[in-house]
mmCIF file of C-alpha atoms in Angstrom:
data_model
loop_
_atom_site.group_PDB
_atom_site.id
_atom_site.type_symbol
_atom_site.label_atom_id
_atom_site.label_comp_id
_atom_site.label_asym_id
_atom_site.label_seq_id
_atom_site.Cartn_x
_atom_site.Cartn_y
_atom_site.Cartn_z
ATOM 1 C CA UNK A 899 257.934 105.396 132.475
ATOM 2 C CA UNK A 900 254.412 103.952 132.581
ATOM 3 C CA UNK A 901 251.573 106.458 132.428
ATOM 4 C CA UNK A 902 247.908 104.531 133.469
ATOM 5 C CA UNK A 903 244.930 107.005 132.520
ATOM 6 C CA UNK A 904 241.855 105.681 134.413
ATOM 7 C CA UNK A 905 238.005 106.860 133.923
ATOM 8 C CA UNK A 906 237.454 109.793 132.058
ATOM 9 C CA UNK A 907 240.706 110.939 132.231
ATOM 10 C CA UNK A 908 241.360 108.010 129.762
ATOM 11 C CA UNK A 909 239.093 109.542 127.560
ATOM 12 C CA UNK A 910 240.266 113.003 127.774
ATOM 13 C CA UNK A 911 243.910 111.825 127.211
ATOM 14 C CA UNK A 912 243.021 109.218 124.303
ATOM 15 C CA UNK A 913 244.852 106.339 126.261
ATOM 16 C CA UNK A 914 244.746 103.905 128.952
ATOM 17 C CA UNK A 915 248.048 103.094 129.223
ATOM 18 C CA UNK A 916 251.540 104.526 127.718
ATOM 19 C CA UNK A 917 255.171 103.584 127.767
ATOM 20 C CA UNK A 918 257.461 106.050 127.658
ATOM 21 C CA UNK A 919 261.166 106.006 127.062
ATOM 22 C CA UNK A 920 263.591 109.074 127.957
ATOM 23 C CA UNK A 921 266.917 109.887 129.951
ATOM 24 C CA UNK A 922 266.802 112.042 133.072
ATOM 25 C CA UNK A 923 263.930 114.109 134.328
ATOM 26 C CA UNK A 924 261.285 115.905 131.967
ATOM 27 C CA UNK A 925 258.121 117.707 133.613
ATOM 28 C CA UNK A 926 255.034 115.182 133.004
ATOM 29 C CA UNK A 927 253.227 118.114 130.797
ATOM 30 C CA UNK A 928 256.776 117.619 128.285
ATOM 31 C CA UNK A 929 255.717 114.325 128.027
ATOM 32 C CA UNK A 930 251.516 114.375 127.601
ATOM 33 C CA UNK A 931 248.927 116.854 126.205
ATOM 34 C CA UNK A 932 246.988 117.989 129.031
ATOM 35 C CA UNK A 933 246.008 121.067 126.467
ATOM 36 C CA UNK A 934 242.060 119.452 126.472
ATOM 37 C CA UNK A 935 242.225 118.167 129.968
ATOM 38 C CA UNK A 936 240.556 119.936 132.765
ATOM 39 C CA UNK A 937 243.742 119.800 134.961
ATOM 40 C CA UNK A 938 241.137 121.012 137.624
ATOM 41 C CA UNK A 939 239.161 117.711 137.556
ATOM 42 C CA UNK A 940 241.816 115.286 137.068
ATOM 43 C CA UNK A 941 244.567 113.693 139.986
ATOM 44 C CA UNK A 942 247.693 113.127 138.956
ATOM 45 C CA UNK A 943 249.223 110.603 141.253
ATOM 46 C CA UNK A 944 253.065 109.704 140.648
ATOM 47 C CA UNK A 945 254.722 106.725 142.568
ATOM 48 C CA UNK A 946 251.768 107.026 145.068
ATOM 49 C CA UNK A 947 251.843 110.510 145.788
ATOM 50 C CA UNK A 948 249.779 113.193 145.080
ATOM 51 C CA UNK A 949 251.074 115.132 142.169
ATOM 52 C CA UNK A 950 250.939 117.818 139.404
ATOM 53 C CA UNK A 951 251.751 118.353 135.759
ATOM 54 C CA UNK A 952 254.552 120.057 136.289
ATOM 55 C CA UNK A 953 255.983 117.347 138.746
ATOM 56 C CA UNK A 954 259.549 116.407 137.240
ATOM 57 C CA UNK A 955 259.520 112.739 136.908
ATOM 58 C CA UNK A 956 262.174 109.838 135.286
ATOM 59 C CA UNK A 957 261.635 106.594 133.472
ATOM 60 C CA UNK A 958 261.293 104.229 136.334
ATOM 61 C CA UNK A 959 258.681 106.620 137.802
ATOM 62 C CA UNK A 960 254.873 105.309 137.618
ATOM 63 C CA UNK A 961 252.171 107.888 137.059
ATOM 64 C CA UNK A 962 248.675 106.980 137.192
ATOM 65 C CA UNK A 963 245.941 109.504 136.198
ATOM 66 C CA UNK A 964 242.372 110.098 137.333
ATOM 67 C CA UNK A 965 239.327 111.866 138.102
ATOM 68 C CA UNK A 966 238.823 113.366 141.408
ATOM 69 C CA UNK A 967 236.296 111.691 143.272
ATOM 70 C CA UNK A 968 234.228 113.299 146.196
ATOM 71 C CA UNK A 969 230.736 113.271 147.915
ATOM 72 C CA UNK A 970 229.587 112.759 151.136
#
């Protein structure tokens, strides 16, 4: 599974992008610290779709993660 951190989520997570190997379906939190990571602040988006750290999720899944963005 590829995990792409973008922004300051990179920063938070200590990565901009991370390979990860496994069989079935883990929860995305099994897999990355999210411990010093304002979950509140951050989008999780996994094969396009909005998503959370709980979201169950397989190797050939793609996971991107980012800050929220909004203004007006």
């Amino acid at each position: 599974m590829k995990v792409r951190a973008i922004g300051f989520a990179e920063k938070l997570l200590g990565f901009k992008e991370k390979e990860f190997q496994f069989e079935g379906e883990k929860k995305l939190s099994e897999l990355i610290d999210f411990s010093n990571v304002p979950t509140n602040l951050i989008a999780i988006i996994i094969n396009e779709r909005a998503a959370s750290k709980d979201q169950l999720v397989t190797k050939d899944d793609e996971v991107i993660i980012t800050q929220i963005v909004a203004g007006g």
